[in-house]
C-alpha positions as a printed Julia matrix, in Angstrom:
389×3 Matrix{Float64}:
  17.16    1.44  -4.43
  13.57    1.06  -3.28
  14.18   -2.62  -2.6
  17.23   -1.86  -0.46
  15.3     0.78   1.48
  12.47   -1.67   2.16
  14.92   -4.28   3.38
  16.6    -1.73   5.66
  13.28   -0.48   7.11
  12.15   -4.04   7.68
  15.35   -4.82   9.58
  14.87   -1.71  11.76
  11.29   -2.66  12.56
  12.22   -6.23  13.45
  15.03   -4.96  15.69
  12.55   -2.67  17.45
  10.06   -5.49  17.92
  12.6    -7.84  19.42
  14.01   -5.09  21.63
  10.51   -4.4   22.93
   9.9    -8.1   23.59
  13.2    -8.42  25.4
  12.57   -5.46  27.71
  10.91   -6.26  30.99
  10.11   -4.44  34.19
  12.92   -4.3   36.69
  15.77   -4.37  34.12
  15.31   -7.9   32.77
  17.31  -11.14  32.93
  20.38   -9.84  31.13
  20.82   -6.76  33.3
  23.08   -6.72  36.3
  20.66   -4.57  38.3
  17.14   -4.81  39.82
  15.28   -1.51  39.51
  13.17   -0.65  42.56
  10.98    2.44  42.72
  10.78    4.51  45.94
   7.65    6.71  46.0
   7.84    8.6   49.28
   6.9    11.75  51.16
  10.33   13.42  51.16
   8.81   16.88  51.62
   5.46   18.19  52.81
   3.36   17.36  55.85
   4.38   13.69  56.18
   8.06   14.19  55.31
   9.52   12.73  58.51
   7.68    9.49  57.81
   8.89    9.19  54.24
  12.45   10.31  55.06
  12.62    7.82  57.95
  11.43    4.89  55.88
  13.79    5.71  52.98
  16.74    5.94  55.35
  15.97    2.41  56.56
  15.48    1.1   53.0
  18.76    2.59  51.79
  20.71    1.16  54.73
  19.29   -2.29  54.02
  19.96   -2.13  50.26
  23.5    -0.98  50.96
  24.02   -4.08  53.14
  22.29   -6.37  50.63
  24.36   -5.06  47.64
  27.57   -5.32  49.65
  26.65   -8.97  50.37
  26.24   -9.74  46.64
  22.78   -8.35  45.95
  19.82  -10.54  45.06
  19.66  -13.17  42.3
  23.19  -12.17  41.35
  22.18   -8.58  40.67
  22.67   -5.26  42.45
  19.63   -3.31  43.6
  19.21    0.06  41.88
  16.69    2.53  43.29
  14.7     5.21  41.46
  13.71    7.66  44.22
  10.94   10.23  43.8
   9.28   12.76  46.11
   5.47   12.73  46.13
   5.47   15.88  48.33
   2.91   14.28  50.67
   0.22   14.81  48.0
  -2.18   12.16  46.69
  -2.2    13.42  43.09
   1.59   13.56  42.95
   1.79   10.08  44.43
  -0.51    8.71  41.71
   1.42   10.46  38.92
   4.77    9.24  40.18
   3.55    5.69  40.54
   2.56    5.76  36.85
   6.0     7.18  35.92
   7.86    4.51  37.9
   5.81    1.72  36.39
   5.81    2.86  32.75
   8.79    5.11  32.11
  11.3     3.81  34.64
  10.01    0.26  34.32
  10.76   -0.75  37.92
   9.95   -4.29  39.06
   8.3    -3.07  42.26
   7.31    0.17  43.95
   8.1     0.69  47.66
   5.87    3.26  49.31
   4.22    5.59  49.91
   4.24    6.04  53.68
   0.7     7.3   54.38
  -2.53    5.45  53.65
  -4.0     8.19  51.44
  -0.93    8.4   49.22
  -0.74    4.61  49.04
  -4.33    4.34  47.89
  -3.67    6.96  45.25
  -0.62    5.08  43.97
  -2.37    1.71  44.05
  -4.39    2.49  40.93
  -1.29    2.84  38.75
   0.35   -0.2   40.32
  -2.71   -2.33  39.62
  -3.2    -1.02  36.09
   0.43   -1.61  35.16
   0.75   -4.89  37.1
   3.69   -3.74  39.23
   3.64   -4.81  42.92
   3.37   -1.95  45.39
   4.53   -2.48  48.99
   3.87   -0.02  51.82
   5.55   -0.4   55.2
   3.21    2.03  56.97
  -0.17    2.36  55.2
  -2.19    1.29  58.2
  -5.69    1.86  56.73
  -7.68   -1.37  56.82
  -8.64   -0.99  53.17
  -5.21    0.09  51.84
  -4.92   -3.22  49.98
  -8.58   -3.5   48.95
 -10.72   -2.04  46.17
 -13.98   -0.14  46.76
 -15.88   -3.42  46.86
 -13.64   -4.91  49.52
 -11.8    -7.23  47.13
  -8.06   -7.64  47.57
  -5.87   -5.79  45.06
  -3.58   -8.41  43.56
  -0.57   -6.13  43.29
  -0.84   -4.17  46.54
   0.67   -5.27  49.86
   1.59   -3.82  53.24
   3.97   -4.94  55.99
   2.35   -3.07  58.92
  -0.64   -3.81  61.1
  -3.97   -2.13  60.38
  -5.73    0.81  61.95
  -8.48   -1.39  63.36
  -5.85   -3.29  65.35
  -4.36   -0.04  66.73
  -7.83    1.27  67.66
  -8.83   -2.0   69.32
  -5.64   -2.13  71.36
  -6.0     1.47  72.57
  -9.67    0.95  73.37
  -8.67   -2.0   75.55
  -5.77   -0.05  77.04
  -7.92    2.98  77.97
 -10.62    0.85  79.62
  -8.35   -1.79  81.12
  -4.84   -0.58  81.84
  -5.84    3.03  82.48
  -9.2     2.11  84.05
 -11.06    5.03  82.44
 -14.86    5.17  81.98
 -15.33    8.44  80.06
 -13.38    9.24  76.91
 -13.23   12.13  74.47
 -12.22   11.75  70.82
 -10.45   14.46  68.84
 -10.24   13.41  65.18
  -8.76   14.77  61.96
 -11.94   15.06  59.88
 -10.13   14.79  56.55
  -7.88   11.8   57.31
  -8.73    8.17  56.46
  -6.1     7.19  59.0
  -7.76    9.2   61.81
 -11.25    8.0   60.9
 -10.19    4.35  60.88
  -8.56    4.49  64.31
 -11.51    6.43  65.74
 -14.03    3.87  64.56
 -12.3     0.86  66.08
 -11.37    2.72  69.29
 -14.99    3.76  69.93
 -16.35    0.27  69.25
 -13.84   -1.35  71.59
 -13.97    1.23  74.39
 -17.79    1.19  74.57
 -17.88   -2.62  74.38
 -15.74   -2.56  77.55
 -18.32   -0.42  79.34
 -16.77    2.97  78.52
 -18.65    6.03  77.28
 -17.66    8.53  74.63
 -18.64   11.83  76.31
 -17.74   14.09  73.37
 -16.43   13.89  69.83
 -14.57   16.86  68.35
 -12.83   17.36  65.02
 -10.04   19.41  63.49
  -8.54   19.92  60.03
  -5.05   19.17  58.77
  -2.66   22.13  59.09
  -4.87   23.69  61.8
  -2.79   25.39  64.54
  -5.3    26.64  67.09
  -7.15   23.89  69.0
  -8.21   25.8   72.1
 -11.92   25.92  71.29
 -12.31   22.14  70.85
  -9.99   21.48  73.81
 -12.11   23.74  76.0
 -15.17   21.66  75.06
 -13.28   18.5   75.93
 -12.18   19.93  79.26
 -15.77   20.65  80.24
 -17.03   17.24  79.08
 -15.68   15.29  82.04
 -13.45   13.13  79.85
 -10.93   11.06  81.8
  -8.87   10.12  78.71
  -8.54   11.76  75.29
  -8.06    9.73  72.12
  -6.3    11.81  69.43
  -5.55    9.62  66.42
  -3.56   11.96  64.18
  -0.19   12.94  62.8
   2.57   14.58  64.8
   2.25   18.05  63.17
  -1.16   18.66  64.73
  -0.85   16.29  67.67
   2.21   18.09  69.02
   0.29   21.4   69.14
  -2.81   19.7   70.55
  -0.85   18.23  73.44
   0.89   21.58  74.13
  -2.34   23.56  74.13
  -4.19   20.93  76.18
  -1.63   21.11  78.94
  -1.67   24.93  78.79
  -5.44   24.78  79.41
  -4.87   22.62  82.47
  -5.98   19.33  80.92
  -4.05   16.62  82.73
  -5.95   13.58  81.41
  -3.97   10.94  79.51
  -3.71   11.63  75.77
  -3.48    8.48  73.68
  -3.12    7.77  69.96
  -1.42    5.81  67.19
   1.8     5.48  65.24
   1.34    8.92  63.7
   2.9    10.3   66.91
   6.26    8.77  66.06
   8.46   11.72  65.05
  11.23   13.68  66.73
   9.22   16.77  65.83
   6.48   15.77  68.33
   8.72   16.83  71.2
   9.74   20.03  69.39
   6.11   21.01  68.86
   4.68   20.01  72.24
   7.67   20.7   74.46
   9.13   18.1   76.8
   7.22   19.37  79.83
   3.88   18.82  78.1
   4.74   15.33  76.98
   3.72   13.42  80.07
   0.9    10.92  80.45
   0.97   10.35  76.69
   0.65    6.85  75.21
   0.59    5.54  71.64
   0.71    2.35  69.63
   3.71    1.72  67.4
   5.48   -0.88  65.26
   8.79   -1.0   67.11
  10.6     0.09  70.23
  14.18    1.32  70.24
  14.43   -0.2   73.72
  14.21   -3.69  72.2
  17.58   -5.39  72.93
  17.32   -8.52  70.87
  20.51   -9.18  68.89
  19.05   -8.41  65.46
  17.56   -5.1   66.66
  20.81   -4.09  68.37
  22.71   -4.85  65.15
  20.28   -2.68  63.13
  20.45    0.19  65.65
  24.24    0.21  65.59
  24.42    0.09  61.8
  21.86    2.89  61.52
  23.7     5.04  64.06
  27.01    4.48  62.22
  25.52    5.51  58.86
  23.36    8.46  59.87
  24.77    9.54  63.24
  21.33    9.46  64.86
  19.01    6.93  66.44
  16.57    4.95  64.33
  12.85    5.53  64.8
  10.03    3.11  63.99
   9.73    4.32  60.39
  13.41    3.64  59.74
  12.95    0.15  61.17
   9.87   -0.42  58.98
  11.82    0.68  55.91
  14.69   -1.62  56.8
  12.31   -4.59  57.13
  10.56   -3.66  53.9
  13.84   -3.83  51.94
  14.73   -7.23  53.38
  11.19   -8.5   52.84
  11.41   -7.51  49.19
  14.78   -9.26  48.83
  13.43  -12.41  50.47
  10.41  -12.37  48.12
  12.59  -11.86  45.03
  14.68  -14.87  46.0
  11.52  -16.95  46.32
  10.25  -15.62  42.98
  13.46  -16.91  41.4
  13.8   -14.16  38.82
  13.2   -10.42  38.27
   9.61  -10.67  37.17
   6.72   -8.58  38.59
   4.11  -11.34  38.28
   6.26  -13.98  39.95
   7.2   -11.47  42.62
   3.5   -10.72  43.27
   2.9   -14.47  43.86
   5.9   -14.78  46.18
   4.76  -11.81  48.23
   1.3   -13.29  48.69
   2.77  -16.64  49.76
   4.97  -15.16  52.5
   5.11  -17.35  55.57
   6.94  -16.42  58.81
   9.16  -13.66  57.51
  11.48  -12.58  60.35
  12.0    -8.83  60.64
  13.18   -6.47  63.36
   9.64   -5.05  63.76
   8.25   -8.54  64.2
   7.68  -11.84  62.46
   4.73  -12.17  60.08
   2.9   -14.14  57.43
   0.76  -12.53  54.75
  -2.98  -13.0   55.09
  -5.59  -13.22  52.32
  -5.92   -9.4   52.3
  -2.18   -8.88  51.8
  -1.88   -7.64  55.38
   0.52   -9.17  57.94
  -0.41  -10.51  61.32
   2.21   -9.09  63.67
   2.74   -7.74  67.14
   2.04   -4.15  68.3
   3.95   -2.08  70.83
   2.54    0.49  73.31
   4.92    3.33  74.17
   4.65    5.92  76.95
   6.13    9.42  76.76
   7.6    10.87  80.0
   9.09   14.35  80.03
   9.5    14.2   76.28
  11.29   10.8   76.36
   9.65    7.78  74.76
   9.73    4.63  76.88
   8.64    1.05  76.22
   5.46    0.0   78.05
   4.31   -3.34  76.63
   4.11   -5.51  73.5
   1.0    -7.37  72.4
   0.45  -10.08  69.81
  -2.76  -10.22  67.71
  -5.43  -12.51  69.15
């Protein structure tokens, strides 16, 4: 009896061992699906960014699956809500990598949440791709070394700040600028640094620097200081929740100077918060313009409108590109394998997306074009598109 029991237990253990060896991230060779984690801000302060990106991703995966999937497999998503919180983003990245065993994590949307999730991705050797983490160091460790498993498909904050510094001094012809920065945001700090360096290098002067905190609602004190500073242009690199109120209150105080910023302005809620009448003489950098009428962009806009009954914003376009970029990289990897996928991502050359064409540089950041948009009476209009120098 003991001998039979030992034989049975040995068989069970061997079965468990082989089952463990056969399991791999992303569902494995014998599965008919590819598991992809979506770690996004579906609620909380950055919800419109996360929701927009996910809508673009899901549209793309629907098209890809309908067209036969990738590597003969259908794409299966595991979607989680990080609630726009760094700690939650980190915890969910660990869950996706270890419990759900996804082959790759898409997201988060913001730089802070992406950095928080990058630790788990790196530890568990699962590639993490963000479409909108614009911080210069989003793909780097604290020593400035590239993180092997972390990538982004958007331009960096330094590029946005440089472009707006040039725009303020050149296109707008302004000599004196004020800066109003979110003191707790890596995103805001990054844009501020590069804007100041560029604007002053062009002969401009920063006449005052003010700060605010996330979730603040009353900005009249700092705006009064800016009004008395003699600033001819105001750089406000922040997110729509605060920026909308800042623009509204600035105009109420009689400030007519141009207000300029970055891609954090891109949300339909900006107009709701500021009011259409206040949204004049406002300019910001972005990844995409809905006024682009190239055939591939028109096709995307029509498909998005048909699925969601609303127009696509830049975050939806970034999500759409991210999904197709992943699919392209999986094809080049040749199999559902996180390590081979990581190599394929790093070797990307001239990927063609609706937000621009790009190749991946040594820091896992793409070189791609940037768009400047102008807001008139609450309506966003295309102003110009610039390629990196």
